[in-house]
Coordinates of C-alpha atoms in Angstrom, one line a residue:
Chain A
X1 CA 1.7 -28.4 -3.2
X2 CA 5.3 -27.4 -4.0
X3 CA 6.6 -26.6 0.2
X4 CA 10.1 -28.4 -0.4
X5 CA 11.5 -31.1 1.2
X6 CA 12.5 -29.6 5.2
X7 CA 9.0 -30.1 5.9
X8 CA 6.4 -32.2 7.7
X9 CA 4.1 -34.2 9.2
X10 CA 2.0 -36.6 7.7
X11 CA -1.3 -34.3 9.2
X12 CA 0.7 -30.8 7.7
X13 CA 0.1 -33.0 5.0
X14 CA -3.8 -33.5 4.8
X15 CA -3.8 -29.6 5.5
X16 CA -1.9 -28.2 3.0
X17 CA -3.4 -31.5 0.5
X18 CA -6.7 -30.0 1.5
X19 CA -6.4 -26.3 1.8
X20 CA -5.3 -27.1 -2.1
X21 CA -8.0 -29.2 -3.0
X22 CA -10.1 -26.4 -1.4
X23 CA -8.6 -23.8 -3.9
X24 CA -10.3 -25.9 -6.8
X25 CA -13.4 -26.5 -4.8
X26 CA -14.1 -22.8 -5.1
X27 CA -12.3 -22.2 -8.1
X28 CA -15.5 -24.2 -9.9
X29 CA -18.6 -23.6 -7.6
X30 CA -17.0 -20.4 -9.4
X31 CA -17.2 -21.6 -12.3
X32 CA -20.2 -23.6 -11.6
X33 CA -22.4 -20.3 -10.2
X34 CA -21.3 -17.6 -13.1
X35 CA -21.9 -20.6 -16.0
X36 CA -25.3 -21.5 -14.6
X37 CA -26.4 -17.6 -13.9
X38 CA -25.1 -16.0 -17.3
X39 CA -24.1 -19.5 -19.6
X40 CA -24.7 -17.3 -22.6
X41 CA -22.1 -14.9 -21.9
X42 CA -19.9 -17.1 -19.4
X43 CA -20.1 -20.8 -20.7
X44 CA -17.9 -20.5 -24.1
X45 CA -14.7 -21.3 -25.4
X46 CA -13.9 -17.7 -26.1
X47 CA -14.1 -16.3 -22.9
X48 CA -13.1 -18.9 -21.0
X49 CA -10.4 -18.3 -22.8
X50 CA -10.1 -15.1 -22.8
X51 CA -10.3 -15.8 -18.5
X52 CA -7.3 -17.6 -18.5
X53 CA -5.6 -15.4 -21.1
X54 CA -6.2 -12.8 -19.1
X55 CA -5.2 -14.8 -15.6
X56 CA -1.6 -15.0 -17.1
X57 CA -0.6 -11.1 -16.1
X58 CA -2.2 -11.5 -11.9
X59 CA -1.0 -14.7 -12.0
X60 CA 2.7 -14.4 -13.5
X61 CA 3.4 -11.0 -11.4
X62 CA 2.5 -13.5 -8.5
X63 CA 4.9 -15.9 -8.7
X64 CA 7.4 -12.8 -7.6
X65 CA 5.6 -12.3 -4.9
X66 CA 4.7 -15.6 -3.7
X67 CA 8.8 -15.7 -3.7
X68 CA 9.1 -12.9 -1.4
X69 CA 6.3 -13.1 1.4
X70 CA 7.5 -16.5 1.4
X71 CA 10.7 -14.8 2.8
X72 CA 8.2 -12.6 4.9
X73 CA 8.6 -9.3 3.0
X74 CA 5.5 -7.3 1.0
X75 CA 6.4 -5.0 -2.5
X76 CA 3.9 -3.2 -2.8
X77 CA 5.2 -1.5 -5.9
X78 CA 4.4 -3.7 -8.3
X79 CA 1.7 -1.9 -10.5
X80 CA 3.7 1.0 -10.3
X81 CA 7.0 -0.8 -11.3
X82 CA 4.4 -2.7 -14.2
X83 CA 4.0 0.9 -15.1
X84 CA 7.5 2.1 -15.5
X85 CA 8.7 -0.2 -16.9
X86 CA 6.0 -0.3 -19.2
X87 CA 6.6 2.8 -21.1
X88 CA 10.2 2.8 -20.7
X89 CA 10.4 0.0 -22.8
X90 CA 6.8 0.8 -24.7
X91 CA 8.6 4.3 -26.0
X92 CA 12.2 2.3 -26.8
X93 CA 9.7 0.1 -28.7
X94 CA 8.6 3.0 -30.9
X95 CA 12.2 4.0 -31.5
X96 CA 14.0 0.9 -31.3
X97 CA 11.4 -2.1 -32.5
X98 CA 9.7 -4.7 -30.2
X99 CA 12.4 -7.8 -29.6
X100 CA 14.4 -4.8 -28.2
X101 CA 11.8 -3.0 -25.8
X102 CA 10.4 -6.2 -24.9
X103 CA 14.0 -7.2 -22.9
X104 CA 14.1 -3.3 -22.2
X105 CA 11.5 -3.8 -20.5
X106 CA 12.1 -6.6 -18.6
X107 CA 15.3 -5.3 -18.1
X108 CA 13.9 -1.8 -15.9
X109 CA 11.8 -4.3 -14.2
X110 CA 14.4 -6.7 -12.8
X111 CA 16.4 -3.6 -12.1
X112 CA 13.5 -1.6 -10.1
X113 CA 13.1 -4.7 -7.9
X114 CA 16.6 -4.5 -7.7
X115 CA 16.8 -1.0 -6.2
X116 CA 13.6 -2.3 -3.8
X117 CA 15.4 -5.1 -2.4
X118 CA 18.9 -2.3 -2.0
X119 CA 16.6 -0.7 -0.2
X120 CA 14.9 -2.9 2.4
X121 CA 18.6 -4.5 3.6
X122 CA 20.8 -1.6 3.0
X123 CA 18.9 0.4 5.4
X124 CA 17.4 -1.8 7.2
X125 CA 13.4 -0.4 7.3
X126 CA 10.1 -2.8 6.7
X127 CA 9.1 -3.9 3.5
X128 CA 6.5 -2.2 3.2
X129 CA 6.9 1.3 3.5
X130 CA 10.0 0.6 1.7
X131 CA 7.9 0.0 -1.4
X132 CA 4.7 1.8 -0.5
X133 CA 7.1 4.8 -1.1
X134 CA 8.6 3.4 -4.3
X135 CA 5.1 3.0 -5.7
X136 CA 4.8 6.6 -5.6
X137 CA 8.2 7.5 -6.7
X138 CA 7.7 4.6 -9.8
X139 CA 4.4 5.8 -10.2
X140 CA 6.5 9.7 -10.9
X141 CA 8.9 8.3 -13.2
X142 CA 6.1 7.1 -15.2
X143 CA 4.6 10.1 -15.8
X144 CA 7.5 12.4 -15.9
X145 CA 8.9 10.6 -18.4
X146 CA 5.9 10.0 -20.6
X147 CA 4.6 13.7 -20.1
X148 CA 1.3 11.2 -18.8
X149 CA 0.6 10.7 -22.7
X150 CA 0.2 6.6 -23.5
X151 CA 2.6 5.1 -25.5
X152 CA 0.8 3.0 -28.1
X153 CA 2.4 -0.4 -29.7
X154 CA 2.1 -1.3 -33.3
X155 CA 5.2 -3.4 -33.0
X156 CA 3.5 -6.4 -34.4
X157 CA 6.4 -9.0 -32.9
X158 CA 5.1 -7.2 -28.9
X159 CA 1.8 -7.0 -30.5
X160 CA 1.4 -10.8 -31.0
X161 CA 2.9 -12.0 -27.6
X162 CA 0.0 -11.2 -26.2
X163 CA -2.4 -12.5 -28.4
X164 CA -1.1 -14.5 -31.0
X165 CA -2.3 -18.5 -30.7
X166 CA 0.1 -21.4 -31.0
X167 CA -1.8 -24.5 -31.6
X168 CA -4.8 -23.0 -30.4
X169 CA -4.1 -21.7 -26.9
X170 CA -3.4 -18.2 -26.6
X171 CA 0.3 -18.0 -26.5
X172 CA 0.4 -16.2 -22.7
X173 CA -0.6 -19.7 -21.0
X174 CA 2.8 -21.0 -22.6
X175 CA 4.9 -17.9 -21.3
X176 CA 3.0 -18.7 -17.9
X177 CA 3.7 -22.4 -17.8
X178 CA 7.1 -21.3 -18.2
X179 CA 7.4 -18.9 -15.6
X180 CA 5.6 -21.5 -13.5
X181 CA 7.8 -24.4 -14.3
X182 CA 11.3 -21.9 -13.8
X183 CA 10.1 -21.1 -10.8
X184 CA 9.0 -24.4 -9.5
X185 CA 12.1 -25.8 -10.5
X186 CA 14.2 -23.3 -9.0
X187 CA 11.9 -23.2 -5.4
X188 CA 12.6 -27.5 -5.4
X189 CA 15.6 -27.9 -7.1
X190 CA 17.8 -25.1 -6.7
X191 CA 19.6 -23.8 -3.3
X192 CA 17.3 -20.8 -3.6
X193 CA 14.8 -22.3 -2.9
X194 CA 15.7 -23.6 0.5
X195 CA 17.4 -20.2 0.8
X196 CA 13.8 -18.4 0.8
X197 CA 12.2 -20.8 2.8
X198 CA 15.0 -21.1 5.4
X199 CA 15.4 -17.2 5.8
X200 CA 11.5 -16.8 6.3
X201 CA 10.8 -19.9 8.8
X202 CA 13.8 -18.1 10.8
X203 CA 16.0 -15.5 9.1
X204 CA 18.0 -15.7 12.3
X205 CA 18.5 -19.7 11.8
X206 CA 19.5 -19.0 8.7
X207 CA 21.9 -16.5 9.2
X208 CA 23.7 -18.7 11.8
X209 CA 23.7 -21.7 9.5
X210 CA 25.8 -19.8 6.9
X211 CA 23.1 -18.3 4.8
X212 CA 23.9 -14.8 3.5
X213 CA 20.2 -13.2 4.4
X214 CA 20.3 -9.9 2.6
X215 CA 21.5 -11.5 -0.7
X216 CA 18.7 -14.1 -0.3
X217 CA 16.4 -11.0 0.1
X218 CA 17.7 -8.9 -2.5
X219 CA 17.7 -11.2 -4.8
X220 CA 14.0 -12.3 -3.8
X221 CA 12.5 -9.0 -4.7
X222 CA 15.0 -9.3 -7.5
X223 CA 13.1 -11.8 -9.0
X224 CA 9.7 -10.1 -8.1
X225 CA 11.1 -7.6 -10.5
X226 CA 11.6 -9.9 -13.4
X227 CA 8.3 -11.5 -13.3
X228 CA 6.7 -8.3 -13.2
X229 CA 9.0 -7.3 -15.9
X230 CA 6.6 -10.0 -17.8
X231 CA 3.8 -9.1 -16.4
X232 CA 4.0 -6.2 -18.0
X233 CA 5.1 -7.3 -21.4
X234 CA 2.2 -9.4 -21.5
X235 CA -0.2 -6.4 -20.4
X236 CA 0.7 -4.0 -22.7
X237 CA 0.5 -6.1 -25.5
X238 CA -3.1 -6.9 -24.9
X239 CA -4.1 -3.4 -24.1
X240 CA -2.2 -2.0 -27.5
X241 CA -0.3 0.6 -24.8
X242 CA 1.3 1.5 -22.2
X243 CA -0.6 4.3 -20.1
X244 CA 1.9 5.8 -17.2
X245 CA -1.7 6.1 -14.8
X246 CA -4.2 3.3 -15.7
X247 CA -1.5 0.6 -15.7
X248 CA -0.8 -1.5 -13.4
X249 CA -3.6 0.2 -11.4
X250 CA -4.7 -1.8 -8.2
X251 CA -2.0 -4.5 -9.1
X252 CA 0.0 -4.8 -6.2
X253 CA -3.9 -5.8 -4.8
X254 CA -4.9 -8.5 -6.9
X255 CA -1.4 -9.8 -6.7
X256 CA -1.0 -9.9 -3.1
X257 CA -4.5 -11.4 -3.0
X258 CA -3.4 -14.0 -4.6
X259 CA -0.4 -14.7 -2.9
X260 CA -2.5 -15.2 0.2
X261 CA -5.4 -16.4 -1.3
X262 CA -2.7 -19.1 -2.1
X263 CA -2.2 -20.2 0.8
X264 CA 1.0 -18.6 1.4
X265 CA 1.8 -17.9 5.2
X266 CA 1.7 -14.3 5.3
X267 CA 4.3 -14.6 8.4
X268 CA 6.8 -16.1 5.7
X269 CA 8.0 -19.2 6.2
X270 CA 5.6 -21.6 3.4
X271 CA 4.4 -21.2 0.9
X272 CA 2.8 -22.3 -2.5
X273 CA 3.5 -21.5 -6.3
X274 CA 0.8 -24.6 -7.4
X275 CA -1.9 -22.3 -5.1
X276 CA -1.1 -19.1 -6.2
X277 CA -1.8 -20.2 -9.8
X278 CA -5.2 -21.3 -8.9
X279 CA -6.3 -18.5 -6.9
X280 CA -5.4 -16.1 -9.9
X281 CA -7.5 -17.8 -12.1
X282 CA -10.0 -17.6 -9.1
X283 CA -9.5 -13.5 -9.6
X284 CA -9.9 -13.5 -12.5
X285 CA -13.3 -15.7 -12.8
X286 CA -14.5 -13.4 -10.4
X287 CA -14.0 -10.1 -11.7
X288 CA -14.6 -11.8 -15.6
X289 CA -18.3 -13.6 -13.8
X290 CA -19.1 -10.4 -12.0
X291 CA -18.7 -8.6 -15.1
X292 CA -20.7 -10.2 -17.6
X293 CA -23.1 -10.4 -15.0
X294 CA -23.4 -6.6 -15.0
X295 CA -22.6 -6.3 -11.2
X296 CA -22.2 -2.3 -11.4
X297 CA -18.1 -2.3 -11.1
X298 CA -17.8 0.1 -7.3
X299 CA -19.7 -2.9 -6.1
X300 CA -16.4 -5.3 -7.6
X301 CA -14.5 -2.9 -5.6
X302 CA -15.4 -3.6 -3.0
X303 CA -15.8 -7.3 -3.0
X304 CA -12.5 -7.2 -4.2
X305 CA -11.4 -6.0 -0.7
X306 CA -13.6 -8.2 1.1
X307 CA -12.3 -11.4 -0.7
X308 CA -8.9 -10.4 0.3
X309 CA -10.1 -10.4 4.0
X310 CA -11.5 -13.4 3.5
X311 CA -8.8 -15.4 1.6
X312 CA -6.1 -14.7 5.1
X313 CA -9.0 -15.5 7.9
X314 CA -9.1 -19.0 5.8
X315 CA -5.9 -18.7 5.7
X316 CA -5.6 -18.3 9.7
X317 CA -8.3 -21.1 9.6
X318 CA -6.1 -23.6 7.4
X319 CA -3.3 -22.9 10.0
X320 CA -5.2 -23.1 12.8
X321 CA -6.4 -26.1 12.1
X322 CA -2.8 -27.9 11.3
X323 CA -1.6 -26.7 14.1
X324 CA 0.6 -24.8 13.7
X325 CA 0.6 -21.0 15.4
X326 CA 1.8 -17.9 12.7
Chain B
X1 CA 26.6 8.9 16.3
X2 CA 23.8 7.6 18.9
X3 CA 23.9 12.0 20.2
X4 CA 23.8 12.7 16.8
X5 CA 20.0 10.8 15.9
X6 CA 19.1 11.3 19.7
X7 CA 19.7 15.3 18.7
X8 CA 18.4 14.4 15.7
X9 CA 15.1 12.7 16.8
X10 CA 14.4 16.3 19.1
X11 CA 15.2 19.1 17.0
X12 CA 16.1 17.7 13.4
X13 CA 12.9 18.6 12.0
X14 CA 13.4 22.6 13.4
X15 CA 16.9 22.0 11.2
X16 CA 14.8 21.2 7.9
X17 CA 12.0 23.8 8.5
X18 CA 14.8 26.5 9.0
X19 CA 17.1 25.6 6.2
X20 CA 13.9 25.9 4.0
X21 CA 12.0 29.1 5.2
X22 CA 15.9 30.4 4.5
X23 CA 15.6 29.1 1.2
X24 CA 11.9 30.2 0.6
X25 CA 12.2 33.3 1.5
X26 CA 15.0 34.2 -0.5
X27 CA 14.1 32.8 -3.5
X28 CA 10.3 34.3 -3.5
X29 CA 9.6 37.5 -2.0
X30 CA 5.8 35.7 -1.4
X31 CA 6.8 34.1 1.4
X32 CA 7.7 37.4 4.0
X33 CA 4.6 37.9 4.6
X34 CA 2.2 36.4 6.9
X35 CA -0.3 35.2 4.8
X36 CA 1.1 33.0 2.3
X37 CA 3.1 31.5 5.8
X38 CA -0.4 30.9 7.0
X39 CA -1.2 30.2 4.1
X40 CA 1.7 27.3 4.3
X41 CA 0.5 26.8 8.2
X42 CA -3.0 25.9 6.5
X43 CA -2.5 23.2 3.6
X44 CA 0.2 21.6 6.0
X45 CA -2.8 21.4 8.8
X46 CA -4.5 18.0 6.7
X47 CA -1.3 15.9 6.7
X48 CA -0.8 16.7 10.0
X49 CA -3.7 16.5 11.6
X50 CA -4.6 13.0 10.0
X51 CA -0.7 12.0 10.9
X52 CA -1.8 12.9 15.0
X53 CA -3.8 10.0 14.7
X54 CA -1.2 8.1 12.4
X55 CA 1.1 8.5 14.8
X56 CA -0.8 7.1 17.9
X57 CA -1.4 4.0 15.5
X58 CA 2.7 4.2 14.7
X59 CA 3.3 4.1 18.4
X60 CA 0.9 1.3 19.1
X61 CA 3.2 -1.2 16.2
X62 CA 0.6 -0.5 13.6
X63 CA 0.1 2.1 11.0
X64 CA -3.6 3.1 8.5
X65 CA -3.5 2.5 5.0
X66 CA -6.9 4.1 4.6
X67 CA -7.4 6.8 5.8
X68 CA -7.2 9.2 2.2
X69 CA -10.2 6.4 1.8
X70 CA -12.3 7.4 4.7
X71 CA -12.0 11.4 4.0
X72 CA -13.9 10.1 1.1
X73 CA -17.0 8.5 2.5
X74 CA -16.9 10.8 5.1
X75 CA -17.0 13.5 2.2
X76 CA -19.9 11.6 0.5
X77 CA -22.1 10.5 3.7
X78 CA -21.7 14.2 4.6
X79 CA -23.5 15.9 0.8
X80 CA -25.3 13.3 0.7
X81 CA -27.3 13.8 4.1
X82 CA -27.1 17.4 4.0
X83 CA -30.5 18.0 2.3
X84 CA -32.5 16.4 4.4
X85 CA -30.7 16.4 7.9
X86 CA -28.6 19.3 8.6
X87 CA -25.2 20.3 9.0
X88 CA -24.9 19.0 13.1
X89 CA -26.9 15.4 12.1
X90 CA -24.9 15.1 9.0
X91 CA -21.3 15.6 10.2
X92 CA -22.4 13.4 13.2
X93 CA -23.0 10.6 11.6
X94 CA -20.6 10.9 9.1
X95 CA -17.7 11.2 11.4
X96 CA -19.7 7.5 13.4
X97 CA -18.5 5.6 10.2
X98 CA -15.9 6.5 10.3
X99 CA -14.9 5.3 13.4
X100 CA -17.0 2.5 12.9
X101 CA -15.0 1.7 10.0
X102 CA -12.2 2.4 12.0
X103 CA -13.8 -0.1 14.9
X104 CA -13.6 -2.6 12.3
X105 CA -10.1 -1.7 11.7
X106 CA -8.8 -2.2 15.1
X107 CA -10.8 -5.8 15.7
X108 CA -9.8 -7.5 12.5
X109 CA -6.2 -6.8 13.2
X110 CA -6.0 -7.2 16.9
X111 CA -8.8 -10.1 17.1
X112 CA -8.4 -12.0 13.9
X113 CA -4.7 -11.1 14.4
X114 CA -4.5 -10.6 10.4
X115 CA -1.8 -7.6 9.3
X116 CA -2.2 -4.2 9.7
X117 CA -1.5 -3.8 6.3
X118 CA -3.4 -5.8 4.7
X119 CA -6.3 -5.4 7.1
X120 CA -6.1 -1.4 6.3
X121 CA -5.2 -1.8 2.3
X122 CA -8.1 -4.2 2.1
X123 CA -10.8 -1.8 4.0
X124 CA -9.5 1.4 1.6
X125 CA -10.4 -0.7 -0.8
X126 CA -13.9 -1.4 0.3
X127 CA -14.3 2.0 1.5
X128 CA -13.9 3.9 -2.0
X129 CA -16.2 1.1 -3.8
X130 CA -18.6 1.5 -0.8
X131 CA -18.4 6.0 -1.5
X132 CA -18.3 5.0 -4.9
X133 CA -21.5 2.9 -4.4
X134 CA -23.3 6.1 -2.4
X135 CA -23.3 8.6 -4.6
X136 CA -22.8 6.5 -8.2
X137 CA -19.5 7.2 -9.0
X138 CA -20.3 10.9 -9.0
X139 CA -19.4 14.0 -6.5
X140 CA -21.8 15.7 -5.2
X141 CA -23.0 19.1 -5.3
X142 CA -23.5 20.6 -1.4
X143 CA -25.6 23.8 -2.3
X144 CA -25.6 24.6 1.2
X145 CA -23.4 27.6 1.1
X146 CA -23.1 28.3 4.6
X147 CA -21.7 25.0 5.4
X148 CA -18.5 26.9 4.5
X149 CA -18.2 28.8 7.9
X150 CA -16.6 25.1 9.0
X151 CA -13.4 25.1 6.7
X152 CA -13.2 28.1 4.5
X153 CA -13.4 31.4 7.1
X154 CA -11.0 32.3 9.2
X155 CA -10.6 32.7 13.0
X156 CA -9.4 36.0 14.4
X157 CA -7.6 36.5 11.1
X158 CA -6.0 33.1 11.5
X159 CA -7.4 30.4 8.8
X160 CA -9.6 27.7 10.6
X161 CA -8.5 24.4 10.1
X162 CA -5.3 26.4 11.6
X163 CA -7.1 26.1 15.1
X164 CA -8.8 22.3 14.3
X165 CA -4.9 21.8 14.5
X166 CA -3.9 23.3 16.8
X167 CA -7.2 22.1 19.8
X168 CA -6.5 18.4 17.9
X169 CA -2.7 19.2 18.8
X170 CA -3.2 19.6 22.2
X171 CA -5.9 17.0 22.8
X172 CA -3.2 14.2 21.2
X173 CA -0.7 15.9 22.8
X174 CA -2.1 15.0 26.7
X175 CA -3.7 11.7 25.9
X176 CA 0.0 10.3 24.0
X177 CA 2.1 12.0 27.1
X178 CA -0.1 12.5 30.0
X179 CA -2.9 10.3 30.7
X180 CA -2.4 6.2 31.5
X181 CA -4.3 5.2 28.0
X182 CA -0.9 7.4 26.0
X183 CA 1.5 5.1 28.0
X184 CA -0.3 2.1 27.6
X185 CA 0.4 2.6 23.8
X186 CA 3.7 3.1 23.6
X187 CA 4.0 0.1 25.5
X188 CA 2.1 -1.8 23.5
X189 CA 4.4 -0.3 20.8
X190 CA 7.5 -1.5 22.1
X191 CA 7.0 -4.9 23.5
X192 CA 3.6 -6.9 23.0
X193 CA 4.2 -8.8 24.9
X194 CA 5.5 -7.8 27.9
X195 CA 2.3 -5.4 27.8
X196 CA 0.0 -8.1 28.0
X197 CA 1.8 -10.2 30.7
X198 CA 1.6 -6.8 32.7
X199 CA -1.9 -7.5 32.5
X200 CA -2.1 -4.4 29.6
X201 CA -5.4 -5.1 27.1
X202 CA -4.0 -4.5 24.5
X203 CA -6.5 -5.3 22.2
X204 CA -9.2 -2.8 23.4
X205 CA -5.7 0.5 23.4
X206 CA -5.1 -0.9 19.5
X207 CA -9.0 -0.7 18.8
X208 CA -9.9 2.8 20.1
X209 CA -6.1 4.0 18.3
X210 CA -8.0 2.5 14.9
X211 CA -10.6 4.4 15.7
X212 CA -8.9 7.5 16.8
X213 CA -7.0 7.6 13.3
X214 CA -10.3 6.7 11.4
X215 CA -11.8 10.0 14.2
X216 CA -8.6 12.2 12.6
X217 CA -9.2 11.5 9.3
X218 CA -13.3 12.0 9.3
X219 CA -12.4 15.5 10.5
X220 CA -10.2 16.3 8.0
X221 CA -12.3 14.6 5.4
X222 CA -15.7 17.5 7.3
X223 CA -12.7 20.9 7.0
X224 CA -11.9 19.7 3.0
X225 CA -15.5 19.2 2.4
X226 CA -17.0 22.3 3.3
X227 CA -13.7 24.3 1.6
X228 CA -14.7 22.3 -1.6
X229 CA -18.8 22.2 -1.1
X230 CA -18.8 18.8 -3.3
X231 CA -19.0 15.4 -2.0
X232 CA -15.8 13.6 -3.4
X233 CA -15.9 10.1 -3.3
X234 CA -12.3 9.4 -4.0
X235 CA -11.0 12.1 -2.4
X236 CA -7.2 12.7 -1.8
X237 CA -5.5 10.2 -4.1
X238 CA -2.5 9.2 -2.2
X239 CA -3.0 11.3 0.3
X240 CA -1.7 8.7 3.0
X241 CA 1.6 8.9 1.8
X242 CA 1.7 12.2 2.8
X243 CA 0.4 11.0 6.4
X244 CA 3.0 8.5 6.9
X245 CA 5.8 10.5 5.8
X246 CA 4.8 13.3 8.0
X247 CA 4.8 10.9 11.0
X248 CA 8.0 9.0 10.2
X249 CA 9.6 12.2 9.0
X250 CA 8.5 13.5 12.6
X251 CA 10.4 11.7 14.5
X252 CA 7.8 8.7 15.0
X253 CA 9.7 5.1 15.2
X254 CA 8.1 2.7 12.7
X255 CA 9.5 0.6 15.1
X256 CA 7.0 0.9 17.5
X257 CA 7.0 2.4 20.9
X258 CA 8.1 6.2 20.5
X259 CA 5.7 8.4 19.2
X260 CA 6.3 12.4 18.9
X261 CA 3.4 14.8 18.4
X262 CA 5.6 17.9 18.5
X263 CA 7.7 16.0 15.1
X264 CA 4.2 15.4 13.5
X265 CA 2.8 19.0 13.2
X266 CA 6.5 20.4 11.7
X267 CA 6.7 17.8 9.8
X268 CA 2.9 18.4 8.5
X269 CA 4.5 22.0 8.3
X270 CA 7.3 21.2 6.2
X271 CA 5.8 18.9 3.8
X272 CA 3.0 21.9 2.7
X273 CA 7.2 23.7 2.3
X274 CA 8.0 21.2 0.2
X275 CA 4.9 21.6 -1.5
X276 CA 5.4 25.5 -2.0
X277 CA 9.0 25.7 -3.0
X278 CA 7.6 23.0 -6.0
X279 CA 4.2 25.4 -6.9
X280 CA 7.0 28.6 -7.6
X281 CA 8.9 26.2 -9.7
X282 CA 5.5 25.3 -12.1
X283 CA 6.3 22.2 -12.3
X284 CA 3.5 19.3 -12.6
X285 CA 1.6 17.5 -9.8
X286 CA 4.0 14.5 -10.3
X287 CA 7.0 15.9 -8.9
X288 CA 5.2 16.6 -5.5
X289 CA 4.6 13.0 -5.7
X290 CA 8.5 12.4 -6.4
X291 CA 8.8 14.5 -3.7
X292 CA 7.4 13.1 -0.9
X293 CA 8.1 9.9 -2.3
X294 CA 11.6 10.7 -1.8
X295 CA 11.2 12.6 1.8
X296 CA 9.7 9.5 2.9
X297 CA 12.5 7.4 1.7
X298 CA 14.9 9.8 4.1
X299 CA 12.7 10.2 6.7
X300 CA 12.6 6.3 6.8
X301 CA 16.5 6.1 6.1
X302 CA 17.1 8.1 9.0
X303 CA 15.1 6.0 11.2
X304 CA 16.1 2.8 10.3
X305 CA 19.8 4.3 10.7
X306 CA 18.2 5.6 14.2
X307 CA 17.2 1.9 15.6
X308 CA 20.3 0.0 13.9
X309 CA 22.6 2.5 16.6
X310 CA 20.3 2.1 19.5
X311 CA 20.2 -1.4 19.0
X312 CA 24.0 -1.8 19.2
X313 CA 23.9 1.0 21.8
X314 CA 21.3 -1.4 23.8
X315 CA 23.9 -4.7 22.8
X316 CA 27.1 -2.7 24.1
X317 CA 25.3 -2.1 27.8
X318 CA 25.3 2.0 26.6
X319 CA 22.2 3.6 28.1
X320 CA 20.7 5.8 25.3

């Protein structure tokens, strides 16, 4: 697990090890189940490659959210953030060029994350409700900006980012790997990792020991924006368009599910990037399996809700098992 | 500042309404006749009714993001059952099903200890999916025109939704402000530990509150279905934001323990006035989304300010 050094007893280590091992088991069960159910559609290299390629969309967005939930906050505006950054970047790409468009997308998302952070910390209002308001504001601006017209992406560089291959593997996988590597180093090696955990565990104690809690929170909200920006580039690249209404619809739900399923405590203070990555894979493997098995899409919707509740319950169970009260 | 904020808590929403009324009366000649005003109040009644339930939930220290899905569920159950069960039967089953969803919310939150955010967000997705499943994704037309008598008629020249709003307001007002149960809701919200220590069954109180939220959402679902004569599984997308905005704008504090139903009632009307004003400008529907989002942030700003000053006052030992 990617918990920092501040932790912990062997018993807790065992609990943490079990929880990440548990995710691998769930992943294998899901993969095995659909592979035996529909081998010709599911158990093929192209499908496997596509599933991993699509998982980058949730996986990368969930990195920032992992940090954020570790500090005890939420951001439910990520879906709208994805759409707003995507449509602005895509419209710039049409006029100026793909490379600039990609940069603009990430910058816009970063800025939106920063705005969220400022609102949450300076106005002292709970993050979920602030970002709920932002969710609608960002989406409305995306509609207004584009006049509800999808922004098609024809730029070759941008298309290549989401659809290209390198050494036989899709490019997004490398991008995701780099994102996780950077995030891992930040969490383990840089002071910010310790600050995040300190703020999430006990923000009063963190403040008393000289950490500027507000700045840490603003930084983490901004990081959510950065990673959502990268996800926005890949998502619009894979779909070939940035659609103000459809893009990122339900994204916040997938991302939060990935983080929670990955074993990050909702109360903050502990979390795992590896778990988040595995959980993102689980979500996509399950989704792809259900689609390929032609499960009614409404059932899929019900299933995603149930999975989230189960994920939280599993977390509760885990913490109860290792004797840590949340 | 504390005094100003206390004053705002009591009369802030009225100032907003008066200001908006003067503005609308100047720019729109139509606004000056009674039927327009009744129309605005009627449009506001849907949000206000659900916000009564939401006010209780926020007072108890939680909130519910699944209300729009409850409306959709009510709508499709009624549309599917009306041909066989008649009006009363289908409405009762729809409301019972909605209350059951509220019960599940309450149990997950209180017994499993899952946060209201996750629980009701998941419930929202589950109920939407279930509603779509029930109708197979279609909208179901209700052929019994008489069903319109529930929500699309007038009583003494007043549209029936306004009457429902007033009746429900009185009921919720009595529950919150005049009964022991209402005091227990506030106690659970302001200090859950203390409430438990003093022997309150906080789990039961909160569970009942979530049932009441679902009930209020279901009632609006019935009214809206009756007006449209269609069962719509994806009814009122984004309406949850309206409801939360109304409750918080009305002066109910997100910190819990302080519910203000009178404020909620008028905040519902105020939001409807914003919509009316925007319609005068002939802007696209996205601007309404933007306006509600910004109103929510404004209400949160005031709420945050108030909490901070109350905290400071408490530390200094000032009685407020």
